[in-house]
Amino acid sequence: MHIRQIIGALEDFAPLALQDSYDNAGLQIGLTKDAETSGVLLCLDVTEEVIDEAIERGCNMIVSHHPLLFSPLKSISGKNYIERCVIKAIKNDITIYAAHTNLDSAKNGVNYKIAEKLGLKDIEWLAPKEGADAGEGIIGKLNTPMQKNDFLAAVKEIFGVDALRFNEWNGKQVGRVAVCGGAGSFLIPAAISKGCDAFITGEIGYHRFFGHESEILLLELGHYESEKFTIEILRSIITNIDNNIPVYITSKKTNPINYL
């Protein structure tokens, strides 16, 4: 299986045209025309440790959710981890590919996976993108409405959250839920306007928690925690085209945030 065929499958599922204007999803490092795939390592973030693991496992491709390269590099001298990753990947003939906001916005992408883990049904886009069956965030319903504290406890357990942040909310039962992986606080107004009881995302920010006591329950999981199941999507896309390709999920901790 050629690396370009894996890239083709990833982009059929989550076309690069769906990515946000600021993003840099797609092929980051590597020449793919004729390269055969020796193995694929999946991660949320590319670090030096992840590249070392790819080398140890004999993988010549890394597929991440977050792009290693966001801004243009003016030099590649190894002065920071991004430059060191570029050097190490090129020296070891490792292709690096990122599926980011295009995978967030794709049908059955990141937010669908969050909804699946929560057991939501009757899925619809929170903020649809024009001209495509795609969007930012989704809305779904719980099979049975839950009391607020029971819902909070369930979310904490499902996502393995060490510290779940939430606001004061006057409501008692949660039935209609909006979700957005990563930094989704910009969608709070949309979730309120569409009558959602709760909105779950990775990052909200201190000041955005204010003033919604009578409107919506806000839950902040942590950026990494909200997207941790994205790797399952990437694995499924690749194994569906060839289940003989060695595909690994990184064993390295890439969440830069620690909890005490």
Tab-separated table of C-alpha atoms in Angstrom:
chain	number	residue	atom	x	y	z
A	1	MET	CA	0.000	0.000	0.000
A	2	HIS	CA	1.434	3.366	-1.033
A	3	ILE	CA	1.437	6.269	1.401
A	4	ARG	CA	-0.378	8.359	-1.215
A	5	GLN	CA	-3.256	5.854	-1.099
A	6	ILE	CA	-3.592	6.328	2.648
A	7	ILE	CA	-3.573	10.087	2.163
A	8	GLY	CA	-6.240	9.688	-0.504
A	9	ALA	CA	-8.458	7.730	1.896
A	10	LEU	CA	-8.002	10.323	4.642
A	11	GLU	CA	-8.900	13.140	2.263
A	12	ASP	CA	-11.887	11.287	0.838
A	13	PHE	CA	-13.222	11.070	4.383
A	14	ALA	CA	-12.240	14.613	5.404
A	15	PRO	CA	-11.560	16.791	2.324
A	16	LEU	CA	-8.965	19.505	2.860
A	17	ALA	CA	-11.489	22.034	1.524
A	18	LEU	CA	-13.336	21.676	4.848
A	19	GLN	CA	-10.447	23.010	6.922
A	20	ASP	CA	-10.612	26.481	8.465
A	21	SER	CA	-8.687	29.306	6.820
A	22	TYR	CA	-6.069	29.465	9.606
A	23	ASP	CA	-5.342	25.747	9.490
A	24	ASN	CA	-2.557	23.754	7.863
A	25	ALA	CA	-4.003	20.273	7.563
A	26	GLY	CA	-2.692	17.792	5.023
A	27	LEU	CA	0.750	16.526	4.090
A	28	GLN	CA	3.326	18.169	6.358
A	29	ILE	CA	6.541	16.284	5.655
A	30	GLY	CA	7.403	13.631	3.115
A	31	LEU	CA	7.523	12.627	-0.533
A	32	THR	CA	4.727	10.190	-1.199
A	33	LYS	CA	4.577	9.420	-4.903
A	34	ASP	CA	6.109	5.957	-4.800
A	35	ALA	CA	6.710	5.274	-1.104
A	36	GLU	CA	5.305	2.042	0.286
A	37	THR	CA	3.831	2.100	3.769
A	38	SER	CA	5.798	0.117	6.329
A	39	GLY	CA	3.469	1.102	9.163
A	40	VAL	CA	1.429	4.025	10.484
A	41	LEU	CA	1.636	5.583	13.939
A	42	LEU	CA	-1.384	7.611	15.102
A	43	CYS	CA	-1.314	10.496	17.570
A	44	LEU	CA	-3.003	13.757	18.479
A	45	ASP	CA	0.278	15.685	18.535
A	46	VAL	CA	3.661	15.057	16.931
A	47	THR	CA	6.560	15.222	19.371
A	48	GLU	CA	10.144	14.019	19.241
A	49	GLU	CA	9.143	11.044	21.394
A	50	VAL	CA	6.408	10.113	18.916
A	51	ILE	CA	8.866	10.174	16.021
A	52	ASP	CA	11.272	8.015	18.037
A	53	GLU	CA	8.437	5.553	18.590
A	54	ALA	CA	7.665	5.482	14.857
A	55	ILE	CA	11.310	4.666	14.172
A	56	GLU	CA	11.317	1.915	16.817
A	57	ARG	CA	8.119	0.373	15.416
A	58	GLY	CA	9.337	0.554	11.830
A	59	CYS	CA	6.632	3.031	10.765
A	60	ASN	CA	7.427	5.414	7.940
A	61	MET	CA	4.207	7.419	8.372
A	62	ILE	CA	2.731	9.402	11.265
A	63	VAL	CA	-0.859	10.614	11.105
A	64	SER	CA	-1.755	13.226	13.694
A	65	HIS	CA	-4.801	15.317	14.470
A	66	HIS	CA	-2.959	18.550	15.262
A	67	PRO	CA	-0.546	19.809	12.592
A	68	LEU	CA	3.100	19.943	13.572
A	69	LEU	CA	3.565	22.901	11.209
A	70	PHE	CA	1.208	25.847	11.656
A	71	SER	CA	3.467	28.796	10.857
A	72	PRO	CA	6.217	29.067	8.223
A	73	LEU	CA	9.677	28.119	9.456
A	74	LYS	CA	12.367	30.744	8.841
A	75	SER	CA	15.133	28.330	9.744
A	76	ILE	CA	15.539	24.676	10.614
A	77	SER	CA	18.349	24.664	13.149
A	78	GLY	CA	16.864	22.523	15.907
A	79	LYS	CA	16.273	25.401	18.317
A	80	ASN	CA	12.784	24.162	19.263
A	81	TYR	CA	10.891	20.894	19.260
A	82	ILE	CA	9.122	21.643	15.961
A	83	GLU	CA	12.393	22.131	14.092
A	84	ARG	CA	13.899	19.069	15.768
A	85	CYS	CA	10.870	17.014	14.714
A	86	VAL	CA	11.256	18.181	11.114
A	87	ILE	CA	14.945	17.257	11.087
A	88	LYS	CA	14.343	13.849	12.659
A	89	ALA	CA	11.440	12.987	10.363
A	90	ILE	CA	13.347	13.922	7.198
A	91	LYS	CA	16.500	12.076	8.299
A	92	ASN	CA	14.454	8.935	8.880
A	93	ASP	CA	12.211	9.185	5.795
A	94	ILE	CA	9.042	9.535	7.871
A	95	THR	CA	5.981	11.115	6.308
A	96	ILE	CA	3.873	13.291	8.603
A	97	TYR	CA	0.237	13.999	7.778
A	98	ALA	CA	-2.352	15.961	9.795
A	99	ALA	CA	-6.155	15.755	9.662
A	100	HIS	CA	-7.314	18.697	11.751
A	101	THR	CA	-10.250	21.076	11.299
A	102	ASN	CA	-11.257	19.223	8.138
A	103	LEU	CA	-11.752	16.134	10.317
A	104	ASP	CA	-13.575	18.250	12.915
A	105	SER	CA	-16.032	19.419	10.255
A	106	ALA	CA	-16.479	16.133	8.405
A	107	LYS	CA	-19.517	13.910	8.732
A	108	ASN	CA	-18.646	11.039	11.090
A	109	GLY	CA	-15.602	13.030	12.161
A	110	VAL	CA	-14.390	14.257	15.547
A	111	ASN	CA	-17.690	15.572	16.844
A	112	TYR	CA	-19.634	12.541	15.673
A	113	LYS	CA	-17.198	10.402	17.652
A	114	ILE	CA	-17.829	12.496	20.770
A	115	ALA	CA	-21.565	12.087	20.242
A	116	GLU	CA	-21.107	8.341	19.814
A	117	LYS	CA	-19.271	8.089	23.131
A	118	LEU	CA	-22.090	10.027	24.820
A	119	GLY	CA	-24.764	7.880	23.194
A	120	LEU	CA	-26.452	10.817	21.461
A	121	LYS	CA	-29.101	10.265	18.787
A	122	ASP	CA	-30.923	12.406	16.170
A	123	ILE	CA	-27.667	14.103	15.181
A	124	GLU	CA	-27.664	17.468	13.402
A	125	TRP	CA	-25.050	20.114	12.710
A	126	LEU	CA	-24.707	22.906	15.268
A	127	ALA	CA	-23.261	25.324	12.685
A	128	PRO	CA	-23.634	23.829	9.183
A	129	LYS	CA	-21.196	24.725	6.419
A	130	GLU	CA	-22.835	25.882	3.236
A	131	GLY	CA	-22.795	23.604	0.238
A	132	ALA	CA	-21.650	20.495	2.098
A	133	ASP	CA	-22.841	17.923	4.590
A	134	ALA	CA	-20.359	19.309	7.096
A	135	GLY	CA	-20.225	21.787	9.933
A	136	GLU	CA	-18.770	22.995	13.212
A	137	GLY	CA	-20.104	21.170	16.237
A	138	ILE	CA	-23.127	18.921	16.380
A	139	ILE	CA	-26.296	18.523	18.418
A	140	GLY	CA	-27.848	15.291	19.635
A	141	LYS	CA	-30.295	13.953	22.196
A	142	LEU	CA	-29.704	11.606	25.089
A	143	ASN	CA	-31.787	8.455	24.955
A	144	THR	CA	-33.189	9.421	28.346
A	145	PRO	CA	-32.799	12.882	29.924
A	146	MET	CA	-30.414	12.860	32.879
A	147	GLN	CA	-30.260	14.825	36.091
A	148	LYS	CA	-27.511	17.439	35.957
A	149	ASN	CA	-25.189	15.782	38.479
A	150	ASP	CA	-25.625	12.361	36.890
A	151	PHE	CA	-24.807	13.833	33.479
A	152	LEU	CA	-21.679	15.552	34.808
A	153	ALA	CA	-20.492	12.320	36.425
A	154	ALA	CA	-21.113	10.340	33.239
A	155	VAL	CA	-19.170	12.807	31.074
A	156	LYS	CA	-16.275	12.819	33.537
A	157	GLU	CA	-16.064	9.034	33.419
A	158	ILE	CA	-16.494	8.638	29.641
A	159	PHE	CA	-13.695	11.066	28.815
A	160	GLY	CA	-11.414	10.164	31.712
A	161	VAL	CA	-11.315	13.766	32.885
A	162	ASP	CA	-9.277	14.518	36.017
A	163	ALA	CA	-10.871	17.937	36.489
A	164	LEU	CA	-14.193	18.669	34.780
A	165	ARG	CA	-15.043	22.378	34.701
A	166	PHE	CA	-18.661	23.543	34.502
A	167	ASN	CA	-20.746	26.596	35.240
A	168	GLU	CA	-23.642	27.251	37.571
A	169	TRP	CA	-26.853	26.266	35.809
A	170	ASN	CA	-30.440	26.642	36.996
A	171	GLY	CA	-31.711	23.713	34.952
A	172	LYS	CA	-32.122	20.239	36.376
A	173	GLN	CA	-32.315	17.812	33.465
A	174	VAL	CA	-30.091	17.450	30.410
A	175	GLY	CA	-31.631	16.077	27.221
A	176	ARG	CA	-30.429	18.077	24.216
A	177	VAL	CA	-26.627	18.307	24.017
A	178	ALA	CA	-24.244	20.234	21.757
A	179	VAL	CA	-20.607	19.187	21.409
A	180	CYS	CA	-17.446	20.532	19.791
A	181	GLY	CA	-14.007	19.016	20.174
A	182	GLY	CA	-11.085	21.315	20.933
A	183	ALA	CA	-11.578	25.045	21.414
A	184	GLY	CA	-15.303	25.443	20.725
A	185	SER	CA	-16.395	28.326	22.948
A	186	PHE	CA	-17.276	30.391	19.866
A	187	LEU	CA	-20.251	28.056	19.394
A	188	ILE	CA	-21.866	28.788	22.776
A	189	PRO	CA	-24.326	31.322	21.267
A	190	ALA	CA	-25.363	28.806	18.594
A	191	ALA	CA	-25.942	26.112	21.212
A	192	ILE	CA	-28.103	28.493	23.243
A	193	SER	CA	-30.076	29.685	20.220
A	194	LYS	CA	-30.852	26.071	19.260
A	195	GLY	CA	-32.258	25.236	22.663
A	196	CYS	CA	-29.525	22.953	23.948
A	197	ASP	CA	-29.448	22.088	27.632
A	198	ALA	CA	-25.703	21.511	27.676
A	199	PHE	CA	-22.633	22.326	25.595
A	200	ILE	CA	-19.472	20.244	25.847
A	201	THR	CA	-16.123	21.373	24.470
A	202	GLY	CA	-12.409	21.216	25.193
A	203	GLU	CA	-11.681	24.850	25.974
A	204	ILE	CA	-14.012	27.637	27.095
A	205	GLY	CA	-11.983	30.223	29.001
A	206	TYR	CA	-12.703	31.916	32.328
A	207	HIS	CA	-14.837	34.850	31.225
A	208	ARG	CA	-17.064	32.846	28.916
A	209	PHE	CA	-18.405	30.873	31.875
A	210	PHE	CA	-20.201	33.980	33.168
A	211	GLY	CA	-23.825	34.864	32.486
A	212	HIS	CA	-25.313	31.575	31.269
A	213	GLU	CA	-26.875	30.307	34.510
A	214	SER	CA	-30.403	30.352	33.083
A	215	GLU	CA	-29.398	29.436	29.525
A	216	ILE	CA	-27.137	26.414	29.291
A	217	LEU	CA	-24.844	24.053	31.183
A	218	LEU	CA	-21.262	24.503	29.981
A	219	LEU	CA	-18.715	21.697	30.340
A	220	GLU	CA	-14.980	22.131	29.683
A	221	LEU	CA	-13.191	18.801	29.298
A	222	GLY	CA	-9.701	19.950	28.360
A	223	HIS	CA	-8.532	20.179	24.745
A	224	TYR	CA	-6.737	16.828	24.673
A	225	GLU	CA	-9.482	15.016	26.565
A	226	SER	CA	-12.186	16.242	24.194
A	227	GLU	CA	-10.325	14.881	21.150
A	228	LYS	CA	-8.743	11.740	22.579
A	229	PHE	CA	-11.060	9.426	20.617
A	230	THR	CA	-10.127	11.024	17.282
A	231	ILE	CA	-7.435	8.380	16.900
A	232	GLU	CA	-10.183	5.755	16.608
A	233	ILE	CA	-11.470	7.526	13.492
A	234	LEU	CA	-8.026	7.659	11.899
A	235	ARG	CA	-7.427	3.986	12.618
A	236	SER	CA	-10.772	3.025	11.103
A	237	ILE	CA	-10.144	4.991	7.890
A	238	ILE	CA	-6.779	3.320	7.341
A	239	THR	CA	-7.709	-0.238	8.291
A	240	ASN	CA	-10.818	-0.051	6.102
A	241	ILE	CA	-8.671	0.286	2.989
A	242	ASP	CA	-6.153	-2.374	4.008
A	243	ASN	CA	-6.296	-4.197	7.314
A	244	ASN	CA	-2.850	-5.679	6.681
A	245	ILE	CA	-1.130	-2.326	7.215
A	246	PRO	CA	0.483	-2.186	10.682
A	247	VAL	CA	-1.344	0.649	12.462
A	248	TYR	CA	-0.368	1.680	15.982
A	249	ILE	CA	-1.678	4.195	18.482
A	250	THR	CA	1.150	6.059	20.157
A	251	SER	CA	2.036	4.993	23.662
A	252	LYS	CA	3.568	8.389	24.362
A	253	LYS	CA	1.878	11.072	26.441
A	254	THR	CA	1.396	14.073	24.178
A	255	ASN	CA	-0.948	16.140	26.355
A	256	PRO	CA	1.235	19.074	27.470
A	257	ILE	CA	-1.043	19.785	30.449
A	258	ASN	CA	-0.558	17.950	33.737
A	259	TYR	CA	-2.868	17.674	36.734
A	260	LEU	CA	-1.887	17.333	40.376
